[in-house]
CSV table of C-alpha atoms in Angstrom, one decimal:
chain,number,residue,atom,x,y,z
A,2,UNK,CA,116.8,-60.6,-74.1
A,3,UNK,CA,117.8,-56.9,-73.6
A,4,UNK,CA,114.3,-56.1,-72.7
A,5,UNK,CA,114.2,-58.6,-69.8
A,6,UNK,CA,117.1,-57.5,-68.3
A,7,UNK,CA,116.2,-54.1,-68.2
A,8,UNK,CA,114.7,-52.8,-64.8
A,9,UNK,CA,111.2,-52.0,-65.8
A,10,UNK,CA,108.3,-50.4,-62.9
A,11,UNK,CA,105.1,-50.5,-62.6
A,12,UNK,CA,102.3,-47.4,-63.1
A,13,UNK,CA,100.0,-47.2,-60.6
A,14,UNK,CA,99.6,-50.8,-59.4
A,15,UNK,CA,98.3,-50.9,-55.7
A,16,UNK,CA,98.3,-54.2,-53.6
A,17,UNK,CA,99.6,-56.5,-56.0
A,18,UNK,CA,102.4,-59.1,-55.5
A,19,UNK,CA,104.5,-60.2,-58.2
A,20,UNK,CA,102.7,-57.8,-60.7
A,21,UNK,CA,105.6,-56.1,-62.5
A,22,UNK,CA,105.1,-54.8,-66.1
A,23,UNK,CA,101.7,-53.9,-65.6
A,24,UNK,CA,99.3,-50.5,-65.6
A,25,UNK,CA,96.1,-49.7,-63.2
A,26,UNK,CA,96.3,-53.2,-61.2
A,27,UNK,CA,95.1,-53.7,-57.3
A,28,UNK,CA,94.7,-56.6,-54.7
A,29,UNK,CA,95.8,-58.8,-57.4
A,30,UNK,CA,98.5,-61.7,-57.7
A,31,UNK,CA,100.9,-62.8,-60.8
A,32,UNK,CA,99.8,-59.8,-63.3
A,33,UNK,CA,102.0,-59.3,-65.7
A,34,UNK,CA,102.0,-56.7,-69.1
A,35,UNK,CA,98.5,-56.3,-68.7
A,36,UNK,CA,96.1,-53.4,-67.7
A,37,UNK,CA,92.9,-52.7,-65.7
A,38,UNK,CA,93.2,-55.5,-64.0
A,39,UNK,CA,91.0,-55.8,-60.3
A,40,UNK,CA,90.7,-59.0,-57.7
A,41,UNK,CA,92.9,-61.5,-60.3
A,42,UNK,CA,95.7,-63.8,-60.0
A,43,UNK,CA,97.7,-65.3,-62.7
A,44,UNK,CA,96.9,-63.1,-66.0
A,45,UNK,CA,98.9,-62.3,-68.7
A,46,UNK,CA,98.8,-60.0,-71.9
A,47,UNK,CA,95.2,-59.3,-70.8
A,48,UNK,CA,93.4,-55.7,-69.8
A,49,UNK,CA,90.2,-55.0,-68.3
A,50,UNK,CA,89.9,-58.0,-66.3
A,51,UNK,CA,87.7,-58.5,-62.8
A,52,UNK,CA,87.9,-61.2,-60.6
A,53,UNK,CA,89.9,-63.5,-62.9
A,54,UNK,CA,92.3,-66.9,-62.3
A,55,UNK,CA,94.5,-68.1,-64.8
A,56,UNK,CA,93.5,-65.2,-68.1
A,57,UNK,CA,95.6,-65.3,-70.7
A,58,UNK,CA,95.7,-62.6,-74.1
A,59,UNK,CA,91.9,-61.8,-72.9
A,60,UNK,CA,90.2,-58.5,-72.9
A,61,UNK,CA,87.5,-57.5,-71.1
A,62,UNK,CA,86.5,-60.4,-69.3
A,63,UNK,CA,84.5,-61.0,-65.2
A,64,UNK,CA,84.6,-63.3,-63.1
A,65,UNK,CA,86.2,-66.2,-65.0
A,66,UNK,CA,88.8,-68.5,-64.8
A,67,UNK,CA,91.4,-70.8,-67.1
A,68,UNK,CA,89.9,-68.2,-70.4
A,69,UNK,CA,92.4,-67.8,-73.5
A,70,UNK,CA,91.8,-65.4,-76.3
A,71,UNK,CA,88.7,-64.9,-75.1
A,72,UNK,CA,86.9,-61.2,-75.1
A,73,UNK,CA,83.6,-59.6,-73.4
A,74,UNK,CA,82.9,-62.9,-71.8
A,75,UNK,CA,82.0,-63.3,-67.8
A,76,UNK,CA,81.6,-66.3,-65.4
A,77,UNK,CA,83.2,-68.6,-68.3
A,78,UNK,CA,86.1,-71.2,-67.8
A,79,UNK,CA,88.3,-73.6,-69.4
A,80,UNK,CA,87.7,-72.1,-72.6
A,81,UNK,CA,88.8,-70.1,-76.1
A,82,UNK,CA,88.2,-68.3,-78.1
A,83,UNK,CA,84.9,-66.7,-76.8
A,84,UNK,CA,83.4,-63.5,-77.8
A,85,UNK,CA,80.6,-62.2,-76.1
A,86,UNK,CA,79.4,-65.1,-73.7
A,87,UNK,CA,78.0,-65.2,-70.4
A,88,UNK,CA,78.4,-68.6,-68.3
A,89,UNK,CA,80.1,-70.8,-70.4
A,90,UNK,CA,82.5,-73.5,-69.7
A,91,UNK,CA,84.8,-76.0,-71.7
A,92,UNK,CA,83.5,-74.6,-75.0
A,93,UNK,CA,85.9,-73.4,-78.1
A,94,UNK,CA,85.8,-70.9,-80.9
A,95,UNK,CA,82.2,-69.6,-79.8
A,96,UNK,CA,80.3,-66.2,-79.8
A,97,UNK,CA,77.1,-65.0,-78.3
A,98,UNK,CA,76.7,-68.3,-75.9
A,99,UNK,CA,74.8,-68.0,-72.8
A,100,UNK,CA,74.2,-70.8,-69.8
A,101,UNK,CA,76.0,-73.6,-72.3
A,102,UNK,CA,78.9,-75.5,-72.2
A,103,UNK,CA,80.9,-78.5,-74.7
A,104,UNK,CA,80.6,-76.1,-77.7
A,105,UNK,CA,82.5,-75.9,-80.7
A,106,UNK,CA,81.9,-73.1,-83.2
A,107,UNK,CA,78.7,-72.7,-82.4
A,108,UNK,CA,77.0,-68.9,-82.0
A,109,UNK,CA,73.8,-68.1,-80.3
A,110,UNK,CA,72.9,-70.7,-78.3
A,111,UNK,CA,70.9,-71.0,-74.8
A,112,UNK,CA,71.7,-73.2,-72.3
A,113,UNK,CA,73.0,-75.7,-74.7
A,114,UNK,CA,75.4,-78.6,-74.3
A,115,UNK,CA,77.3,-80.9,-76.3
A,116,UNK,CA,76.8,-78.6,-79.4
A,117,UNK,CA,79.3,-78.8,-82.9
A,118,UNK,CA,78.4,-75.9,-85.7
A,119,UNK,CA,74.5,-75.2,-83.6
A,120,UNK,CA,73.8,-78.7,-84.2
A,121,UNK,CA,73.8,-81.3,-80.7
A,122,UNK,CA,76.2,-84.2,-81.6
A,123,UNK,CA,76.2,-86.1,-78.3
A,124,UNK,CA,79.1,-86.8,-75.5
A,125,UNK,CA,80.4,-89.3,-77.8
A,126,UNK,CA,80.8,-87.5,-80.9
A,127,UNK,CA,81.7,-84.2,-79.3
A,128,UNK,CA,84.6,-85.9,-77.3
A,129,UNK,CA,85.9,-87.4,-80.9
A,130,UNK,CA,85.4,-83.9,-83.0
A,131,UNK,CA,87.1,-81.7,-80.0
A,132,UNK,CA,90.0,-84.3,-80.1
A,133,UNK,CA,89.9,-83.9,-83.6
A,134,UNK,CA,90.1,-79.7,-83.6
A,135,UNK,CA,91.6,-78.8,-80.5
A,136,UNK,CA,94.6,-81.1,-81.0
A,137,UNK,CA,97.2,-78.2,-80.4
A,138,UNK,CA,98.5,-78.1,-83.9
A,139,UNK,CA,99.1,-74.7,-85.1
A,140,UNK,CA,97.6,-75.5,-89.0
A,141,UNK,CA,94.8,-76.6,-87.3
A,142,UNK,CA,93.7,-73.7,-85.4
A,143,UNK,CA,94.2,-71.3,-88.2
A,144,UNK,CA,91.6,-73.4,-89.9
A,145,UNK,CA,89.7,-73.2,-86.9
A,146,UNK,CA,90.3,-69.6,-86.9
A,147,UNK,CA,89.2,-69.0,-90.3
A,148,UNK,CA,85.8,-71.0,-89.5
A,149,UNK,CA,85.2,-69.1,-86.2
A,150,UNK,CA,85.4,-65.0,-88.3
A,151,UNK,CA,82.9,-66.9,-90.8
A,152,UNK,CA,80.8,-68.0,-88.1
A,153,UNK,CA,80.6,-64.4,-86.2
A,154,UNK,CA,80.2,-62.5,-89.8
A,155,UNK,CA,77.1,-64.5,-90.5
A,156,UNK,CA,75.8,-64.8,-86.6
A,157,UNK,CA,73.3,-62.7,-84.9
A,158,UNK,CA,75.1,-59.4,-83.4
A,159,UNK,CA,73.4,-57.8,-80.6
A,160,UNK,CA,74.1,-54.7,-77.9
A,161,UNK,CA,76.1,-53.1,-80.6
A,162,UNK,CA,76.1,-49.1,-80.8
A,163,UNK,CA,77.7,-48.0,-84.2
A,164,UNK,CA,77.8,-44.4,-85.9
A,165,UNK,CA,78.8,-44.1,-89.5
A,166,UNK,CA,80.6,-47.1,-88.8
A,167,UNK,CA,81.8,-49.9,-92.1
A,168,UNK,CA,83.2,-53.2,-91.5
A,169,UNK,CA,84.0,-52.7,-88.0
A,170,UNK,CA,82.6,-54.7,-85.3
A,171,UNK,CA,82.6,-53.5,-81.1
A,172,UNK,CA,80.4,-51.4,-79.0
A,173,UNK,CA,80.0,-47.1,-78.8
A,174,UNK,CA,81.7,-46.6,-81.9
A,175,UNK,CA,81.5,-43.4,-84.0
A,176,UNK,CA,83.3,-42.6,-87.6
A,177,UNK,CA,85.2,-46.1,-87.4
A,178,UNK,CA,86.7,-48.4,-90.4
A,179,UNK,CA,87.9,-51.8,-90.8
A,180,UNK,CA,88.3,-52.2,-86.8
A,181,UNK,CA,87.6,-55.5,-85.0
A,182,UNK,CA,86.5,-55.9,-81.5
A,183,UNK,CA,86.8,-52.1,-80.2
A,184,UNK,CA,84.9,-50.4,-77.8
A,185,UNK,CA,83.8,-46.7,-77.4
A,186,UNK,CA,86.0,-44.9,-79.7
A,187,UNK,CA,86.1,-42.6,-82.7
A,188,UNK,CA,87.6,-42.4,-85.7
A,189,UNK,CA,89.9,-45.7,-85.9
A,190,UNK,CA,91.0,-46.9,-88.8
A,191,UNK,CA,92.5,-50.8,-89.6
A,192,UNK,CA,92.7,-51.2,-85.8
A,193,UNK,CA,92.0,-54.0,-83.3
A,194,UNK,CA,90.6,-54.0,-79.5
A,195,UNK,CA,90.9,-50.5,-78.9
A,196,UNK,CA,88.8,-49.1,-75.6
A,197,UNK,CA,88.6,-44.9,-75.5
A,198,UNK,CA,90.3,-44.3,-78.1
A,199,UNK,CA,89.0,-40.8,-79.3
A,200,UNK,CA,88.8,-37.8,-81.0
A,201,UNK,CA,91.7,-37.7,-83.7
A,202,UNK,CA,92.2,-40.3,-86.1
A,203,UNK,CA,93.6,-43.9,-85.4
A,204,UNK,CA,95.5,-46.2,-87.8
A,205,UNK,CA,96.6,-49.7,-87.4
A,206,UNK,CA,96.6,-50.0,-84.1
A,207,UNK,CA,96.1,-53.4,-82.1
């Protein structure tokens, strides 16, 4: 409560409105404790974020709209729990989608629809299995969470650049272990969706 009542400012955050709390913004709306963030309105706990409406907890993510959780993703919307997909809509713990849309842990597809674990179920079906799994109970979606690191540990991985590198997954990494989802950095250790983090060693960051 403290916190919130404390006067807080903004660092370097140029045409904005009602972006307090936030690092690196411009000509954006409603931005708030996030970074990096160009051309959005309405985003929260997010950074690196272009053209974006309605972004929550996201990182890394163009041109899309109504996106939670949701990572290295562009022109996608109403969805989470994405990693890595281009133009996907109304689609749920997914990775490596492209052109596709009613998917539920599913990993990559092309220009797919109405697809349950890779396999096309039908409008029917799908509309009674996402009822069934997106149905906003929390033990739920940590079973759905569970399911979704299975289904990216045993997908196709692509684009990845990775140096000496042991259970880490992420893009331009050198002399990393155990990191998830980092980006052009060195030397991390137990940490999670770092970007240019360098040189000296990193521990358990996030």
């Amino acid at each position: 409560v403290l916190f919130n009542r404390v006067p807080k400012c903004s660092n370097n955050v140029l045409k904005c409105d009602n972006s307090d709390i936030s690092i690196h913004a411009i000509n954006s709306k409603n931005v708030f404790y996030s970074s990096t963030v160009k051309t959005s309105r309405d985003v929260l706990y997010s950074t690196a974020i272009t053209n974006g409406d309605n972004i929550l907890d996201c990182l890394r993510c163009f041109d899309c709209t109504y996106l939670y959780s949701c990572t290295l993703c562009s022109e996608c919307h109403h969805s989470a729990y994405l990693l890595h997909c281009h133009s996907v809509r109304d689609s749920y713990y997914c990775y490596d989608l492209r052109n596709c849309s009613d998917c539920i842990l599913s990993s990559n597809l092309r220009n797919k629809k109405f697809y349950y674990k890779n396999e096309f179920v039908g409008e029917l079906e799908f509309k009674r299995i996402k009822k069934d799994l997106i149905n906003g109970f929390h033990s739920r979606h940590l079973k759905n969470m569970v399911e979704w690191f299975s289904l990216i540990d045993n997908s196709f991985r692509k684009d990845q650049s990775q140096v000496n590198c042991e259970n880490t997954t992420g893009h331009g990494l050198i002399n990393c272990l155990n990191s998830y989802e980092c980006f052009h950095s060195s030397n991390l250790v137990n940490c999670r969706y770092c970007i240019h983090v360098g040189a000296t060693e990193t521990t358990d960051n996030s």
